[in-house]
Tab-separated table of C-alpha atoms and ligand atoms in Angstrom:
chain	number	residue	atom	x	y	z
T	1	UNK	CA	185.850	91.024	182.572
T	2	UNK	CA	182.480	92.692	181.871
T	3	UNK	CA	179.258	91.035	182.891
T	4	UNK	CA	178.539	90.188	179.228
T	5	UNK	CA	181.865	88.358	178.735
T	6	UNK	CA	181.582	84.597	178.472
T	7	UNK	CA	183.164	82.712	181.370
T	8	UNK	CA	186.645	81.370	180.655
T	9	UNK	CA	186.736	77.696	179.725
T	10	UNK	CA	187.361	75.492	182.744
T	11	UNK	CA	190.581	74.285	181.132
T	12	UNK	CA	191.969	77.796	180.514
T	13	UNK	CA	195.645	77.977	181.415
T	14	UNK	CA	195.901	74.203	181.809
T	15	UNK	CA	198.113	71.790	179.917
T	16	UNK	CA	196.790	68.250	179.363
T	17	UNK	CA	200.377	67.025	178.963
T	18	UNK	CA	201.692	68.511	182.210
T	19	UNK	CA	201.988	65.870	184.909
T	20	UNK	CA	201.514	68.164	187.927
T	21	UNK	CA	198.605	69.983	186.310
T	22	UNK	CA	196.890	66.684	185.520
T	23	UNK	CA	197.444	65.466	189.095
T	24	UNK	CA	195.659	68.597	190.328
T	25	UNK	CA	192.734	68.246	187.886
T	26	UNK	CA	190.526	66.308	190.304
T	27	UNK	CA	189.384	69.430	192.178
T	28	UNK	CA	186.663	69.761	189.570
T	29	UNK	CA	183.275	68.061	190.051
T	30	UNK	CA	184.192	65.850	193.007
T	31	UNK	CA	180.535	64.833	193.388
T	32	UNK	CA	180.409	63.556	189.804
T	33	UNK	CA	183.651	61.657	190.368
T	34	UNK	CA	182.113	60.002	193.416
T	35	UNK	CA	179.030	58.967	191.451
T	36	UNK	CA	180.598	57.329	188.405
T	37	UNK	CA	184.155	56.259	189.159
T	38	UNK	CA	184.413	52.572	190.023
T	39	UNK	CA	184.775	51.136	193.485
T	40	UNK	CA	187.347	48.422	194.262
T	41	UNK	CA	186.462	44.741	194.523
T	42	UNK	CA	186.219	43.466	198.070
T	43	UNK	CA	188.532	40.500	197.462
T	44	UNK	CA	191.247	42.837	196.162
T	45	UNK	CA	191.006	45.060	199.241
T	46	UNK	CA	191.034	41.983	201.498
T	47	UNK	CA	194.239	40.911	199.756
T	48	UNK	CA	195.790	44.353	200.288
T	49	UNK	CA	194.747	44.923	203.888
T	50	UNK	CA	196.933	43.103	206.435
T	51	UNK	CA	195.064	41.053	209.026
T	52	UNK	CA	194.646	42.883	212.306
T	53	UNK	CA	195.450	46.333	210.891
T	54	UNK	CA	194.276	48.897	213.440
T	55	UNK	CA	195.491	52.117	211.823
T	56	UNK	CA	195.101	52.488	208.055
T	57	UNK	CA	196.026	55.425	205.829
T	58	UNK	CA	194.125	55.768	202.542
T	59	UNK	CA	196.584	57.962	200.656
T	60	UNK	CA	195.257	60.028	197.716
T	61	UNK	CA	191.855	58.989	198.990
T	62	UNK	CA	189.928	61.352	196.718
T	63	UNK	CA	186.201	61.055	197.360
T	64	UNK	CA	186.712	57.858	199.358
T	65	UNK	CA	186.030	55.101	196.831
T	66	UNK	CA	188.615	52.807	198.421
T	67	UNK	CA	188.108	54.226	201.912
T	68	UNK	CA	184.512	53.030	201.905
T	69	UNK	CA	185.539	49.438	201.146
T	70	UNK	CA	188.287	49.559	203.776
T	71	UNK	CA	185.870	50.855	206.425
T	72	UNK	CA	183.379	48.114	205.523
T	73	UNK	CA	186.022	45.397	205.770
T	74	UNK	CA	187.969	46.618	208.772
T	75	UNK	CA	184.964	47.370	210.960
T	76	UNK	CA	184.899	49.076	214.341
T	77	UNK	CA	188.181	49.361	216.171
T	78	UNK	CA	190.161	50.308	213.075
T	79	UNK	CA	191.091	53.947	212.581
T	80	UNK	CA	191.096	54.991	208.949
T	81	UNK	CA	192.601	58.324	207.968
T	82	UNK	CA	192.204	59.742	204.472
T	83	UNK	CA	194.864	62.049	202.990
T	84	UNK	CA	194.574	63.973	199.713
T	85	UNK	CA	195.795	67.348	198.433
T	86	UNK	CA	192.332	68.236	197.072
T	87	UNK	CA	189.982	69.827	199.599
T	88	UNK	CA	186.921	69.442	197.303
T	89	UNK	CA	187.626	65.691	197.053
T	90	UNK	CA	188.061	65.409	200.837
T	91	UNK	CA	184.843	67.372	201.425
T	92	UNK	CA	182.989	64.844	199.256
T	93	UNK	CA	184.625	62.009	201.232
T	94	UNK	CA	183.544	63.536	204.550
T	95	UNK	CA	179.968	63.930	203.298
T	96	UNK	CA	179.872	60.236	202.415
T	97	UNK	CA	181.972	58.865	205.285
T	98	UNK	CA	181.590	61.275	208.218
T	99	UNK	CA	183.395	58.915	210.618
T	100	UNK	CA	186.667	58.985	208.686
T	101	UNK	CA	189.361	61.486	209.676
T	102	UNK	CA	190.705	63.536	206.764
T	103	UNK	CA	193.976	65.432	206.403
T	104	UNK	CA	195.093	67.575	203.496
T	105	UNK	CA	198.523	66.466	202.335
T	106	UNK	CA	200.540	64.798	199.626
T	107	UNK	CA	202.359	61.494	199.295
T	108	UNK	CA	205.635	63.379	199.241
T	109	UNK	CA	204.880	65.206	202.536
T	110	UNK	CA	202.595	63.077	204.658
T	111	UNK	CA	200.911	64.853	207.589
T	112	UNK	CA	201.401	61.866	209.927
T	113	UNK	CA	203.994	60.946	212.569
T	114	UNK	CA	206.694	58.298	212.135
T	115	UNK	CA	205.632	54.641	212.527
T	116	UNK	CA	201.998	55.662	213.102
T	117	UNK	CA	200.055	53.309	210.769
T	118	UNK	CA	199.878	49.565	210.054
T	119	UNK	CA	198.958	49.961	206.378
T	120	UNK	CA	199.079	52.587	203.653
T	121	UNK	CA	196.744	51.983	200.718
T	122	UNK	CA	196.867	53.917	197.448
T	123	UNK	CA	194.143	53.562	194.806
T	124	UNK	CA	194.429	54.897	191.265
T	125	UNK	CA	197.014	57.466	192.250
T	126	UNK	CA	200.583	56.124	192.501
T	127	UNK	CA	201.259	57.384	188.961
T	128	UNK	CA	200.691	60.964	190.182
T	129	UNK	CA	203.384	60.699	192.862
T	130	UNK	CA	207.092	61.378	192.851
T	131	UNK	CA	207.710	57.667	193.459
T	132	UNK	CA	211.014	57.989	195.348
T	133	UNK	CA	209.785	60.721	197.688
T	134	UNK	CA	206.471	58.917	198.237
T	135	UNK	CA	208.182	55.584	199.010
T	136	UNK	CA	210.417	57.316	201.594
T	137	UNK	CA	207.469	59.064	203.246
T	138	UNK	CA	205.313	55.934	203.274
T	139	UNK	CA	208.158	53.934	204.820
T	140	UNK	CA	208.479	56.666	207.475
T	141	UNK	CA	204.822	56.609	208.565
T	142	UNK	CA	204.491	52.795	208.443
T	143	UNK	CA	205.455	50.808	211.488
T	144	UNK	CA	208.254	48.287	210.817
T	145	UNK	CA	206.720	45.359	208.943
T	146	UNK	CA	203.724	47.508	207.913
T	147	UNK	CA	202.097	47.075	204.508
T	148	UNK	CA	201.986	49.298	201.454
T	149	UNK	CA	199.123	48.302	199.141
T	150	UNK	CA	198.670	49.899	195.735
T	151	UNK	CA	195.784	49.274	193.376
T	152	UNK	CA	194.550	50.330	189.960
T	153	UNK	CA	191.298	49.615	188.166
T	154	UNK	CA	191.938	49.311	184.417
T	155	UNK	CA	189.081	48.988	181.957
T	156	UNK	CA	189.335	45.608	180.246
T	157	UNK	CA	190.413	46.687	176.756
T	158	UNK	CA	190.087	43.123	175.432
T	159	UNK	CA	186.400	43.970	175.027
T	160	UNK	CA	185.848	45.803	171.733
T	161	UNK	CA	183.681	48.705	172.896
T	162	UNK	CA	185.925	49.247	175.919
T	163	UNK	CA	188.976	49.517	173.652
T	164	UNK	CA	187.131	52.067	171.498
T	165	UNK	CA	186.090	54.014	174.599
T	166	UNK	CA	189.720	54.098	175.798
T	167	UNK	CA	190.904	55.278	172.381
T	168	UNK	CA	188.510	58.242	172.542
T	169	UNK	CA	189.608	59.089	176.092
T	170	UNK	CA	193.365	58.853	175.529
T	171	UNK	CA	193.912	59.827	171.882
T	172	UNK	CA	196.897	62.203	171.928
T	173	UNK	CA	197.539	61.623	175.635
T	174	UNK	CA	201.311	61.732	176.078
T	175	UNK	CA	201.213	60.711	179.745
T	176	UNK	CA	201.061	56.938	179.639
T	177	UNK	CA	197.975	56.000	181.722
T	178	UNK	CA	199.410	52.701	183.000
T	179	UNK	CA	202.940	53.978	183.650
T	180	UNK	CA	202.623	53.595	187.408
T	181	UNK	CA	202.265	49.837	187.302
T	182	UNK	CA	205.923	49.391	186.417
T	183	UNK	CA	207.162	52.101	188.784
T	184	UNK	CA	206.045	50.010	191.716
T	185	UNK	CA	208.641	47.365	191.036
T	186	UNK	CA	211.263	49.957	192.059
T	187	UNK	CA	210.393	50.798	195.631
T	188	UNK	CA	213.985	50.803	196.714
T	189	UNK	CA	215.519	48.950	199.641
T	190	UNK	CA	212.966	50.076	202.223
T	191	UNK	CA	210.391	47.449	201.219
T	192	UNK	CA	210.275	43.707	200.656
T	193	UNK	CA	209.751	42.393	197.111
T	194	UNK	CA	206.449	43.508	195.619
T	195	UNK	CA	203.735	40.856	195.312
T	196	UNK	CA	201.102	41.277	192.576
T	197	UNK	CA	197.589	39.936	192.041
T	198	UNK	CA	194.806	40.667	189.550
T	199	UNK	CA	191.051	40.634	190.041
T	200	UNK	CA	188.396	40.726	187.291
T	201	UNK	CA	184.974	42.210	187.844
T	202	UNK	CA	182.170	44.129	186.143
T	203	UNK	CA	180.833	47.552	187.086
T	204	UNK	CA	177.219	48.320	186.201
T	205	UNK	CA	176.361	51.845	185.121
T	206	UNK	CA	173.104	53.403	183.923
T	207	UNK	CA	172.943	54.205	180.213
T	208	UNK	CA	174.392	57.641	179.510
T	209	UNK	CA	176.981	57.296	182.277
T	210	UNK	CA	179.880	56.740	179.858
T	211	UNK	CA	179.842	60.464	179.006
T	212	UNK	CA	179.894	61.323	182.703
T	213	UNK	CA	182.683	58.830	183.407
T	214	UNK	CA	184.724	60.211	180.503
T	215	UNK	CA	184.333	63.709	181.953
T	216	UNK	CA	186.153	62.660	185.156
T	217	UNK	CA	189.355	61.601	183.339
T	218	UNK	CA	192.290	63.934	183.997
T	219	UNK	CA	193.235	64.190	180.289
T	220	UNK	CA	189.755	65.277	179.254
T	221	UNK	CA	189.482	67.592	182.251
T	222	UNK	CA	192.522	69.476	180.953
T	223	UNK	CA	191.592	69.565	177.234
T	224	UNK	CA	190.252	72.855	175.831
T	225	UNK	CA	186.469	73.000	176.237
T	226	UNK	CA	185.631	72.580	172.531
T	227	UNK	CA	187.915	69.570	172.164
T	228	UNK	CA	186.497	67.991	175.297
T	229	UNK	CA	182.967	68.405	173.931
T	230	UNK	CA	184.015	66.758	170.652
T	231	UNK	CA	185.368	63.755	172.582
T	232	UNK	CA	182.245	63.526	174.709
T	233	UNK	CA	180.108	63.573	171.543
T	234	UNK	CA	182.206	60.632	170.269
T	235	UNK	CA	181.457	58.796	173.507
T	236	UNK	CA	177.722	59.461	172.999
T	237	UNK	CA	177.977	58.127	169.441
T	238	UNK	CA	179.774	54.990	170.651
T	239	UNK	CA	177.058	54.316	173.198
T	240	UNK	CA	174.308	54.946	170.647
T	241	UNK	CA	175.736	52.746	167.896
T	242	UNK	CA	177.900	49.941	169.303
T	243	UNK	CA	175.951	46.656	169.282
T	244	UNK	CA	176.997	45.879	172.861
T	245	UNK	CA	175.706	49.245	174.112
T	246	UNK	CA	172.908	50.554	171.895
T	247	UNK	CA	169.449	50.400	173.442
T	248	UNK	CA	170.644	49.030	176.798
T	249	UNK	CA	169.357	50.473	180.052
T	250	UNK	CA	172.505	49.312	181.863
T	251	UNK	CA	176.127	49.287	180.752
T	252	UNK	CA	178.358	46.453	181.904
T	253	UNK	CA	181.874	47.838	182.121
T	254	UNK	CA	184.490	45.123	182.723
T	255	UNK	CA	187.536	45.975	184.834
T	256	UNK	CA	190.827	44.298	185.633
T	257	UNK	CA	192.040	45.382	189.064
T	258	UNK	CA	195.803	45.234	189.512
T	259	UNK	CA	196.875	45.022	193.149
T	260	UNK	CA	200.410	45.229	194.566
T	261	UNK	CA	201.673	44.892	198.116
T	262	UNK	CA	204.983	45.065	199.945
T	263	UNK	CA	206.057	45.370	203.571
T	264	UNK	CA	208.563	47.657	205.169
T	265	UNK	CA	211.703	45.889	206.224
T	266	UNK	CA	212.515	45.586	209.901
T	267	UNK	CA	211.249	43.780	212.945
T	268	UNK	CA	207.535	43.723	213.652
T	269	UNK	CA	207.181	45.084	217.193
T	270	UNK	CA	204.646	43.504	219.549
T	271	UNK	CA	201.267	45.240	219.616
I	1	SAM	C1	192.203	59.233	190.203
I	1	SAM	S1	192.036	59.996	191.798
I	1	SAM	C2	191.898	58.554	192.858
I	1	SAM	C3	191.119	58.858	194.110
I	1	SAM	C4	190.728	57.642	194.945
I	1	SAM	N1	191.898	56.984	195.496
I	1	SAM	C5	189.916	56.664	194.118
I	1	SAM	O1	190.367	55.549	193.903
I	1	SAM	O2	188.829	57.044	193.680
I	1	SAM	C6	193.684	60.544	192.124
I	1	SAM	C7	193.808	61.288	193.443
I	1	SAM	O3	195.188	61.529	193.690
I	1	SAM	C8	195.299	62.779	194.325
I	1	SAM	N2	196.696	63.215	194.173
I	1	SAM	C9	197.278	63.779	193.106
I	1	SAM	N3	198.571	64.017	193.362
I	1	SAM	C10	198.826	63.580	194.638
I	1	SAM	C11	199.985	63.551	195.496
I	1	SAM	N4	201.159	63.996	195.070
I	1	SAM	N5	199.854	63.038	196.726
I	1	SAM	C12	198.677	62.564	197.172
I	1	SAM	N6	197.545	62.567	196.403
I	1	SAM	C13	197.625	63.061	195.151
I	1	SAM	C14	194.255	63.631	193.627
I	1	SAM	O4	193.888	64.777	194.378
I	1	SAM	C15	193.107	62.641	193.479
I	1	SAM	O5	192.214	62.686	194.563
């Protein structure tokens, strides 16, 4: 390429409908992800985290959105390790949570010894895993009777502007965004029956943040540059014209948090 050539679009060579490519899309703009993606409600994390857990794995930890809540709840004396395949995401996590150990790895090949943690938590990521391989690996690293907790934040599409926002983000998206919710009911014989709970809450974002939030979605990250810009302009127009958004200094974005938990089968050894 000559010095006068324009840079290739960030999405060059990427396929927005390829599952593995989408799963790897989060390397881009980890700092922006950390700023605008939602946290997880404290009561949901309390529900997921077993009492007395001393060693917790945040799997697919990303920039540490869930890790931060876990650290706040668990307090001193609990070791939290964060695993993710993306080094840029882990670097952002370390900058925000310097006391948390990080390891590069995937759900299908966990870089931890057998029976080494009391809980494995997964936020907004189970749908990127090979579910069978991940369930086997998670069962391996959990102590007998240890807890797997899986959580997703879904925007509450019962609210009109939120439904319109979701339509802009996912129009043409052939990878079903909520597919992972059902997959969890099939963990295989290694775990007890899955328990489920939902939590409703509202995230507060500064005006203009909807464009930024949209830009962190894996489908948009993998769209060709021009198409992504068209979508982002639609998001701007929604924010400028919808009666629930126009002229506001703060956006109230309602979420439904879906939480699932199960325990590995087997005796719980004394601590
Ligand atoms: C939507 S982000 C969620 C990050 C974080 N848990 C949160 O809630 O903000 C999905 C994360 O899954 C990671 N990921 C993708 N495929 C993975 C795999 N096979 N095993 C482990 N992590 C994976 C990505 O690198 C990314 O950090």
